[in-house]
């Protein structure tokens, strides 16, 4: 290296030293602060401590802005629940017991009600004139009496189904079996809700008990209630409990599918059109004697094949017997008279 | 396809302020007034067109009461706004109206509401004067003068409320 460049390097070095000195002189206190901050940033304990101070508030703020936090936590929470159950199932079971209890009771009472309805139907016809006719039919066709009763009474048709937003009474969706329906379904939906409120208010019904059915003449309105929405079916005739179970299922599906729309519901019902098929599936009916239409099932007799003897045979039998006995009486009278 | 938004709106007011006759000609009705005496409410519908948006107001016309103690507050649940009707020829209907307003705000929070001074066609029989109305306006109330006989301002009232509900 030449003397000139060496000198230059030396000068640079000196300048550098001077720069460092200058820097220290000017910003020494700040440098120290930066050093402290750097230490804090790098120390995980300190960072955890800092974060812990704002964590709760941050969660509240974020949760109020959008749903990203819930989505982000979802996989973690699922795993946590899994682990909790693995570790000690009792813990979680105790926690959800208050919810499960009523759910189980409801399920049991529904199935008992279903059973009772069939028995009721059978019993009420057992000793009536109608019942007598049906007993004869049962003997003729070889089918159990209970089945004959159900066959003749289980005639119904779901004419309309409403999906109602419980809090506001607003109509979310409506389907009808035929084109001609009621004039304004929005108003009907409102009034239905008002009636429920009225009953609740007037008869001191407890908060978690809900209106389930209205009966007027030939019509029955069945209402299935979820936390946010209610499904109401306008039925003509005598509907089976299986319809109610189906309505419950469809309601649960709707509540789940539409949970986000329901949370933010501000009057826009267009998104609920996606759930129409659930309502349509409730438009069931069963026709007299023939069997099923739609999704209903009247239990078919699997026992013996039906003997094809019509009621006419019986009537002719009786008439025949009557004529014969008349002839016999006539005959014996003539005989007696002739004998004298 | 027009955008439709449905809103539940309540109509409140003291006994015989003329709520029902006021709106009768301007709303779609299906149910008779007897429902008000039986279950205490009658549901009507009014569709207001705001540009490309249609606002369907499902109106819960509550039976008029003479005090909030008799009011069925359950019917207010879920309402997006309400109309308060006052009979300008009877001062006490304003007091009752204010009580109902307070009750409604407690249940619903700060939702849009319109104060309607009805029976404006009855000239000279004014129990509530302009000064009282101005004071209410200063207090933040949106007011309107209406009359069932002349139909004055009824459609305007609905339109104004609908606008407030969607903004």
Coordinates of C-alpha atoms in Angstrom, one line a residue:
Chain A
X1 CA 0.0 0.0 0.0
X2 CA 1.3 3.5 -0.8
X3 CA 1.9 6.0 1.9
X4 CA -0.9 8.2 0.5
X5 CA -3.5 5.5 0.8
X6 CA -2.3 4.4 4.2
X7 CA -2.6 8.0 5.3
X8 CA -6.1 8.0 3.9
X9 CA -7.1 4.9 5.7
X10 CA -5.7 6.3 8.9
X11 CA -7.7 9.4 8.4
X12 CA -10.8 7.4 7.8
X13 CA -10.1 5.5 11.0
X14 CA -9.6 8.7 12.9
X15 CA -12.8 10.1 11.5
X16 CA -14.7 7.0 12.4
X17 CA -13.4 7.3 16.0
X18 CA -14.4 10.9 16.1
X19 CA -17.8 10.0 14.8
X20 CA -18.3 7.5 17.6
X21 CA -17.1 10.0 20.2
X22 CA -19.5 12.6 18.8
X23 CA -22.4 10.2 18.8
X24 CA -21.7 9.2 22.4
X25 CA -21.5 12.8 23.4
X26 CA -24.8 13.7 21.7
X27 CA -27.0 10.7 22.3
X28 CA -25.5 8.8 25.2
X29 CA -28.7 8.9 27.3
X30 CA -30.8 7.8 24.4
X31 CA -28.4 5.0 23.6
X32 CA -28.7 3.7 27.1
X33 CA -32.5 3.8 26.8
X34 CA -32.4 1.9 23.6
X35 CA -30.2 -0.7 25.2
X36 CA -32.7 -1.1 28.0
X37 CA -35.6 -1.4 25.5
X38 CA -33.7 -3.9 23.4
X39 CA -33.2 -6.0 26.5
X40 CA -36.8 -5.8 27.3
X41 CA -37.9 -6.8 23.8
X42 CA -35.6 -9.7 23.8
X43 CA -36.7 -11.0 27.2
X44 CA -39.7 -13.3 26.8
X45 CA -40.8 -12.9 30.4
X46 CA -41.0 -9.2 30.1
X47 CA -42.8 -9.4 26.8
X48 CA -45.3 -11.8 28.3
X49 CA -45.9 -9.5 31.2
X50 CA -46.5 -6.6 28.9
X51 CA -48.9 -8.5 26.7
X52 CA -50.8 -9.8 29.6
X53 CA -51.6 -6.3 30.6
X54 CA -53.4 -5.6 27.3
X55 CA -54.5 -9.0 26.3
X56 CA -58.1 -8.9 27.7
X57 CA -58.8 -5.5 26.4
X58 CA -57.4 -6.4 23.0
X59 CA -59.7 -9.4 22.8
X60 CA -62.7 -7.3 23.6
X61 CA -61.8 -4.7 21.0
X62 CA -61.1 -7.3 18.3
X63 CA -64.2 -9.3 19.0
X64 CA -66.4 -6.3 18.6
X65 CA -64.9 -5.5 15.2
X66 CA -65.2 -8.7 13.4
X67 CA -65.4 -12.5 13.8
X68 CA -61.8 -13.2 12.9
X69 CA -60.8 -13.9 16.5
X70 CA -63.5 -16.6 16.8
X71 CA -62.4 -18.2 13.6
X72 CA -58.8 -18.1 14.6
X73 CA -59.4 -19.6 18.0
X74 CA -61.8 -22.3 16.6
X75 CA -59.3 -25.1 16.0
X76 CA -57.6 -24.4 19.3
X77 CA -60.8 -24.5 21.2
X78 CA -61.9 -27.7 19.5
X79 CA -58.7 -29.4 20.5
X80 CA -59.0 -28.0 24.0
X81 CA -62.5 -29.5 24.4
X82 CA -61.3 -32.8 23.1
X83 CA -58.5 -32.9 25.5
X84 CA -60.7 -31.8 28.4
X85 CA -63.1 -34.7 27.7
X86 CA -60.2 -37.1 27.4
X87 CA -58.8 -35.9 30.7
X88 CA -62.0 -35.8 32.7
X89 CA -65.3 -36.2 30.9
X90 CA -67.2 -35.3 34.0
X91 CA -66.0 -31.8 34.0
X92 CA -67.6 -30.9 30.7
X93 CA -70.6 -33.1 31.4
X94 CA -71.3 -31.1 34.5
X95 CA -70.9 -27.9 32.6
X96 CA -73.4 -28.7 29.9
X97 CA -75.8 -30.6 32.2
X98 CA -78.2 -27.6 32.6
X99 CA -78.6 -27.6 28.8
X100 CA -78.8 -31.4 28.3
X101 CA -81.4 -32.0 31.0
X102 CA -84.2 -30.0 29.3
X103 CA -83.2 -31.4 25.9
X104 CA -83.4 -35.0 27.0
X105 CA -86.7 -34.4 28.8
X106 CA -88.1 -32.8 25.7
X107 CA -87.0 -35.7 23.5
X108 CA -88.6 -38.2 25.9
X109 CA -91.9 -36.4 26.1
X110 CA -92.0 -36.1 22.4
X111 CA -91.7 -39.8 21.9
X112 CA -94.2 -40.6 24.6
X113 CA -96.6 -38.2 23.1
X114 CA -96.1 -39.9 19.8
X115 CA -97.0 -43.2 21.3
X116 CA -99.9 -41.9 23.3
X117 CA -101.4 -40.3 20.2
X118 CA -101.6 -43.6 18.4
X119 CA -103.1 -45.3 21.4
X120 CA -105.6 -42.4 21.8
X121 CA -106.7 -42.7 18.3
X122 CA -107.2 -46.4 18.6
X123 CA -109.1 -46.2 21.9
X124 CA -111.4 -43.4 20.8
X125 CA -112.7 -45.5 18.0
X126 CA -112.7 -48.8 19.7
X127 CA -116.3 -48.5 21.0
X128 CA -118.0 -46.3 18.5
X129 CA -120.3 -47.3 15.6
X130 CA -117.5 -46.2 13.3
X131 CA -115.2 -48.4 15.3
X132 CA -117.5 -51.3 14.8
X133 CA -117.4 -50.9 11.0
X134 CA -113.7 -50.8 11.1
X135 CA -113.5 -53.9 13.2
X136 CA -115.4 -55.7 10.5
X137 CA -113.0 -54.3 8.0
X138 CA -110.1 -55.4 10.1
X139 CA -111.5 -58.9 10.2
X140 CA -112.1 -58.9 6.4
X141 CA -108.7 -57.5 5.4
X142 CA -106.7 -59.3 8.0
X143 CA -105.0 -56.1 9.1
X144 CA -104.8 -55.2 12.8
X145 CA -107.5 -52.9 14.1
X146 CA -105.1 -50.2 15.2
X147 CA -103.8 -50.0 11.7
X148 CA -107.3 -49.7 10.2
X149 CA -108.0 -46.8 12.6
X150 CA -104.8 -45.0 11.7
X151 CA -105.5 -45.5 8.0
X152 CA -108.9 -43.9 8.2
X153 CA -108.0 -41.1 10.6
X154 CA -104.5 -40.1 9.4
X155 CA -105.7 -37.8 6.7
X156 CA -103.9 -34.5 6.7
X157 CA -102.2 -32.0 4.5
X158 CA -99.7 -29.3 5.3
X159 CA -100.9 -26.3 3.4
X160 CA -98.4 -23.6 4.3
X161 CA -95.2 -23.2 6.2
X162 CA -93.9 -20.0 7.7
X163 CA -90.4 -19.2 8.9
X164 CA -90.6 -16.4 11.4
X165 CA -88.0 -14.3 13.2
X166 CA -89.0 -14.7 16.8
X167 CA -87.9 -11.4 18.2
X168 CA -89.5 -9.1 15.6
X169 CA -92.2 -11.4 14.3
X170 CA -91.0 -10.7 10.7
X171 CA -91.6 -13.3 8.0
X172 CA -88.3 -14.7 6.7
X173 CA -89.7 -17.2 4.2
X174 CA -93.1 -18.7 3.3
X175 CA -94.1 -21.7 1.2
X176 CA -97.5 -22.9 0.2
X177 CA -98.8 -26.2 -1.2
X178 CA -101.0 -24.4 -3.7
X179 CA -101.0 -21.0 -5.3
X180 CA -104.0 -19.6 -3.6
X181 CA -102.9 -18.7 -0.1
X182 CA -103.8 -16.2 2.5
X183 CA -103.8 -12.6 1.4
X184 CA -100.8 -11.3 3.3
X185 CA -98.4 -13.6 4.9
X186 CA -96.3 -10.8 6.5
X187 CA -99.2 -9.7 8.5
X188 CA -100.2 -13.2 9.5
X189 CA -96.6 -13.8 10.7
X190 CA -96.8 -10.6 12.8
X191 CA -100.2 -11.6 14.3
X192 CA -99.0 -15.1 15.1
X193 CA -96.1 -13.7 17.0
X194 CA -98.5 -11.2 18.7
X195 CA -100.8 -14.0 19.8
X196 CA -97.8 -15.9 21.3
X197 CA -96.8 -12.8 23.2
X198 CA -100.4 -12.4 24.3
X199 CA -100.6 -15.9 25.7
X200 CA -97.2 -15.6 27.4
X201 CA -98.2 -12.3 29.0
X202 CA -101.7 -13.3 30.0
X203 CA -101.3 -16.7 31.4
X204 CA -98.1 -16.4 33.3
X205 CA -96.4 -19.0 31.2
X206 CA -92.7 -19.4 32.1
X207 CA -90.2 -17.9 29.8
X208 CA -88.9 -21.1 28.3
X209 CA -92.4 -22.6 27.6
X210 CA -93.6 -21.8 24.1
X211 CA -96.7 -21.9 22.1
X212 CA -96.8 -25.3 20.2
X213 CA -100.1 -25.7 18.7
X214 CA -103.3 -23.9 17.8
X215 CA -106.5 -25.7 16.8
X216 CA -109.4 -24.2 14.9
X217 CA -112.0 -26.4 13.3
X218 CA -110.4 -28.4 10.6
X219 CA -107.1 -26.6 10.9
X220 CA -104.2 -27.1 13.2
X221 CA -101.2 -24.8 13.3
X222 CA -98.1 -26.4 14.7
X223 CA -95.2 -24.2 15.9
X224 CA -91.7 -25.4 16.5
X225 CA -89.5 -22.8 18.2
X226 CA -85.8 -22.4 18.1
X227 CA -83.7 -19.8 19.8
X228 CA -83.9 -17.3 16.9
X229 CA -86.6 -18.5 14.6
X230 CA -89.8 -20.4 14.6
X231 CA -91.3 -22.7 12.0
X232 CA -95.1 -22.7 11.8
X233 CA -97.1 -25.2 9.7
X234 CA -100.7 -24.7 8.8
X235 CA -102.2 -28.2 8.6
X236 CA -105.6 -29.4 7.6
X237 CA -106.7 -32.6 9.2
X238 CA -105.0 -34.8 11.6
X239 CA -101.2 -34.7 11.5
X240 CA -99.0 -37.4 12.9
X241 CA -96.3 -36.7 15.5
X242 CA -93.7 -37.7 12.9
X243 CA -94.4 -34.4 11.2
X244 CA -93.5 -32.5 14.3
X245 CA -90.2 -34.5 14.6
X246 CA -89.5 -33.6 11.0
X247 CA -90.2 -29.9 11.6
X248 CA -87.9 -30.0 14.6
X249 CA -85.1 -31.4 12.5
X250 CA -85.6 -28.9 9.7
X251 CA -85.7 -26.0 12.2
X252 CA -82.4 -27.1 13.7
X253 CA -80.8 -27.2 10.3
X254 CA -82.1 -23.7 9.5
X255 CA -80.9 -22.3 12.8
X256 CA -77.5 -23.7 12.0
X257 CA -77.2 -22.7 8.4
X258 CA -78.4 -19.2 9.0
X259 CA -76.6 -18.5 12.2
X260 CA -74.6 -15.6 10.8
X261 CA -77.5 -14.0 9.0
X262 CA -79.6 -14.3 12.1
X263 CA -76.9 -12.6 14.3
X264 CA -76.8 -9.6 12.0
X265 CA -80.5 -9.6 11.0
X266 CA -81.6 -6.1 10.2
X267 CA -84.6 -6.8 8.0
X268 CA -83.0 -8.2 4.8
X269 CA -84.7 -11.6 4.3
X270 CA -83.2 -12.4 0.9
X271 CA -80.4 -14.7 2.3
X272 CA -83.1 -16.9 3.9
X273 CA -84.2 -18.1 0.5
X274 CA -81.4 -20.6 0.8
X275 CA -83.4 -22.4 3.5
X276 CA -86.6 -22.7 1.5
X277 CA -86.1 -26.3 0.7
X278 CA -86.3 -27.0 4.4
X279 CA -89.7 -25.5 4.5
X280 CA -90.8 -27.2 1.3
X281 CA -89.9 -30.6 2.8
X282 CA -92.5 -30.0 5.5
X283 CA -95.3 -29.7 3.0
X284 CA -96.4 -33.3 3.6
X285 CA -99.7 -35.0 3.3
X286 CA -101.4 -38.3 3.5
X287 CA -104.4 -39.3 1.5
X288 CA -107.3 -41.4 2.6
X289 CA -106.8 -45.1 2.7
X290 CA -104.5 -45.3 -0.3
X291 CA -101.3 -44.9 1.6
X292 CA -98.5 -42.4 1.2
X293 CA -98.0 -39.2 -0.7
X294 CA -94.9 -37.2 0.0
X295 CA -92.7 -38.4 2.8
X296 CA -95.2 -39.8 5.2
X297 CA -95.4 -43.5 6.1
X298 CA -98.4 -45.3 7.2
X299 CA -97.1 -48.7 8.5
X300 CA -97.9 -51.3 5.9
X301 CA -99.1 -54.7 7.2
X302 CA -96.4 -57.2 6.7
X303 CA -98.4 -60.0 8.3
X304 CA -100.8 -62.0 6.1
X305 CA -101.9 -61.0 2.6
X306 CA -105.3 -59.3 2.7
X307 CA -108.3 -61.4 1.9
X308 CA -110.2 -59.7 -0.8
X309 CA -113.7 -59.7 0.5
X310 CA -115.7 -56.6 0.2
X311 CA -118.2 -55.2 2.7
X312 CA -120.8 -56.0 0.2
X313 CA -120.5 -59.7 0.9
X314 CA -121.4 -59.1 4.5
X315 CA -124.5 -57.1 3.7
X316 CA -125.7 -59.8 1.2
X317 CA -125.1 -62.4 3.9
X318 CA -127.3 -60.5 6.3
X319 CA -130.0 -59.9 3.8
X320 CA -129.8 -63.5 2.7
X321 CA -130.1 -64.7 6.3
X322 CA -133.0 -62.3 6.8
X323 CA -134.9 -63.6 3.8
X324 CA -134.3 -67.2 4.8
X325 CA -135.5 -66.6 8.3
X326 CA -138.6 -64.8 6.9
X327 CA -139.3 -67.7 4.7
X328 CA -138.9 -70.1 7.5
X329 CA -141.3 -68.2 9.7
X330 CA -143.7 -67.9 6.8
X331 CA -143.3 -71.5 6.1
X332 CA -144.0 -72.6 9.6
X333 CA -147.0 -70.3 9.9
X334 CA -148.4 -71.8 6.6
X335 CA -147.6 -75.3 7.9
X336 CA -149.4 -74.6 11.2
X337 CA -152.4 -73.1 9.5
X338 CA -152.4 -76.0 6.9
X339 CA -152.1 -78.5 9.8
X340 CA -155.3 -77.3 11.5
Chain B
X1 CA -85.1 -7.1 -8.5
X2 CA -85.8 -4.4 -6.0
X3 CA -84.1 -4.6 -2.6
X4 CA -86.6 -5.2 0.2
X5 CA -86.0 -4.6 3.8
X6 CA -88.5 -5.5 6.5
X7 CA -88.9 -3.6 9.7
X8 CA -91.1 -4.0 12.7
X9 CA -92.6 -0.6 13.7
X10 CA -94.9 0.0 16.7
X11 CA -97.6 2.6 16.9
X12 CA -98.1 4.0 20.4
X13 CA -100.5 6.4 21.9
X14 CA -103.1 7.1 24.6
X15 CA -106.7 5.9 24.3
X16 CA -108.6 7.4 21.4
X17 CA -105.9 9.5 19.9
X18 CA -107.0 8.3 16.5
X19 CA -104.1 6.1 15.6
X20 CA -106.1 3.5 13.8
X21 CA -108.3 5.8 11.8
X22 CA -105.3 7.9 11.0
X23 CA -103.5 5.1 9.2
X24 CA -106.4 3.0 8.0
X25 CA -106.5 4.4 4.5
X26 CA -102.8 4.3 3.9
X27 CA -101.8 0.9 5.0
X28 CA -102.7 -2.6 3.9
X29 CA -105.0 -4.2 6.4
X30 CA -106.2 -7.7 6.9
X31 CA -107.3 -7.9 10.5
X32 CA -110.2 -6.2 12.0
X33 CA -109.9 -3.7 14.8
X34 CA -111.5 -6.1 17.2
X35 CA -108.0 -7.6 17.8
X36 CA -107.0 -4.5 19.6
X37 CA -109.7 -5.0 22.2
X38 CA -109.0 -8.7 22.5
X39 CA -105.3 -9.2 22.3
X40 CA -104.3 -5.6 22.4
X41 CA -102.6 -5.3 19.0
X42 CA -103.4 -5.3 15.3
X43 CA -100.8 -5.9 12.6
X44 CA -100.9 -3.9 9.4
X45 CA -98.4 -3.4 6.6
X46 CA -97.1 -0.3 4.8
X47 CA -94.6 -0.5 2.0
X48 CA -92.5 2.7 1.4
X49 CA -90.5 3.1 -1.7
X50 CA -87.2 4.8 -1.2
X51 CA -85.5 4.9 -4.6
X52 CA -84.6 1.4 -5.5
X53 CA -85.1 0.2 -2.0
X54 CA -88.5 -0.9 -0.7
X55 CA -89.0 -0.7 3.0
X56 CA -91.7 -2.9 4.3
X57 CA -93.0 -1.6 7.6
X58 CA -94.9 -4.3 9.6
X59 CA -97.0 -2.0 11.8
X60 CA -97.9 -3.2 15.3
X61 CA -100.7 -0.9 16.2
X62 CA -101.0 -1.3 20.0
X63 CA -104.3 -0.6 21.7
X64 CA -104.4 2.8 23.2
X65 CA -103.9 2.9 27.0
X66 CA -104.3 5.6 29.5
X67 CA -101.1 4.9 31.3
X68 CA -98.0 2.8 30.9
X69 CA -98.9 0.5 33.6
X70 CA -101.5 -0.9 31.3
X71 CA -99.2 -1.1 28.4
X72 CA -98.3 -4.5 27.0
X73 CA -94.6 -3.9 26.6
X74 CA -94.0 -7.4 25.2
X75 CA -95.3 -6.1 21.9
X76 CA -92.5 -3.6 21.7
X77 CA -89.9 -6.3 21.5
X78 CA -87.8 -6.2 18.4
X79 CA -89.2 -3.0 17.0
X80 CA -86.8 -0.9 14.9
X81 CA -88.7 2.3 15.5
X82 CA -92.1 3.7 16.6
X83 CA -94.7 6.3 15.9
X84 CA -96.1 8.2 18.9
X85 CA -99.5 9.6 18.3
X86 CA -100.9 12.5 20.4
X87 CA -104.3 14.1 20.3
X88 CA -103.7 17.8 20.0
X89 CA -107.1 18.5 21.5
X90 CA -106.2 16.7 24.7
X91 CA -103.1 17.7 26.7
X92 CA -103.0 14.6 28.8
X93 CA -102.4 12.4 25.8
X94 CA -99.1 14.2 25.4
X95 CA -98.2 13.2 29.0
X96 CA -99.2 9.7 28.4
X97 CA -97.3 9.8 25.1
X98 CA -94.1 11.0 26.8
X99 CA -94.4 8.2 29.4
X100 CA -94.7 5.6 26.7
X101 CA -91.8 7.2 24.9
X102 CA -89.6 6.8 28.0
X103 CA -90.8 3.2 28.4
X104 CA -90.1 2.4 24.7
X105 CA -86.6 3.9 24.9
X106 CA -85.9 1.8 28.0
X107 CA -86.8 -1.4 26.1
X108 CA -85.5 -0.6 22.7
X109 CA -82.8 2.0 23.3
X110 CA -82.4 5.0 21.0
X111 CA -84.4 4.0 18.0
X112 CA -86.0 6.3 15.4
X113 CA -89.3 7.7 16.5
X114 CA -91.8 10.2 15.2
X115 CA -94.1 12.2 17.3
X116 CA -97.4 12.8 15.5
X117 CA -99.9 15.5 16.5
X118 CA -103.2 14.2 15.3
X119 CA -106.6 15.7 14.8
X120 CA -105.0 18.7 13.3
X121 CA -108.1 19.3 11.2
X122 CA -110.0 20.3 14.3
X123 CA -109.4 24.1 14.0
X124 CA -109.5 26.1 17.2
X125 CA -109.7 23.1 19.5
X126 CA -106.1 23.1 20.3
X127 CA -105.0 22.0 23.7
X128 CA -101.4 21.7 22.7
X129 CA -100.0 24.9 21.2
X130 CA -97.2 25.5 18.8
X131 CA -94.9 26.6 21.6
X132 CA -95.2 23.2 23.3
X133 CA -94.4 21.5 20.0
X134 CA -91.4 23.7 19.4
X135 CA -90.1 22.9 22.8
X136 CA -90.4 19.2 22.0
X137 CA -88.6 19.8 18.8
X138 CA -85.8 21.5 20.7
X139 CA -85.7 18.4 22.9
X140 CA -84.8 16.4 19.9
X141 CA -88.2 15.1 18.8
X142 CA -89.1 14.8 15.1
X143 CA -92.7 15.9 14.9
X144 CA -95.4 16.1 12.4
X145 CA -99.0 17.4 12.3
X146 CA -101.5 14.9 11.0
X147 CA -105.2 14.4 10.4
X148 CA -107.2 11.3 9.7
X149 CA -109.9 13.4 8.0
X150 CA -107.6 15.2 5.5
X151 CA -104.9 12.6 5.3
X152 CA -102.4 15.3 5.7
X153 CA -98.9 14.1 6.2
X154 CA -99.7 10.5 6.8
X155 CA -97.7 9.2 3.9
X156 CA -95.0 11.7 4.7
X157 CA -94.8 10.4 8.2
X158 CA -94.3 6.8 7.1
X159 CA -91.7 7.9 4.5
X160 CA -89.8 9.9 7.0
X161 CA -89.7 7.0 9.5
X162 CA -88.7 4.6 6.8
X163 CA -85.8 6.8 5.8
X164 CA -84.6 7.0 9.4
X165 CA -84.8 3.3 9.7
X166 CA -82.5 2.5 6.8
X167 CA -79.9 5.2 7.2

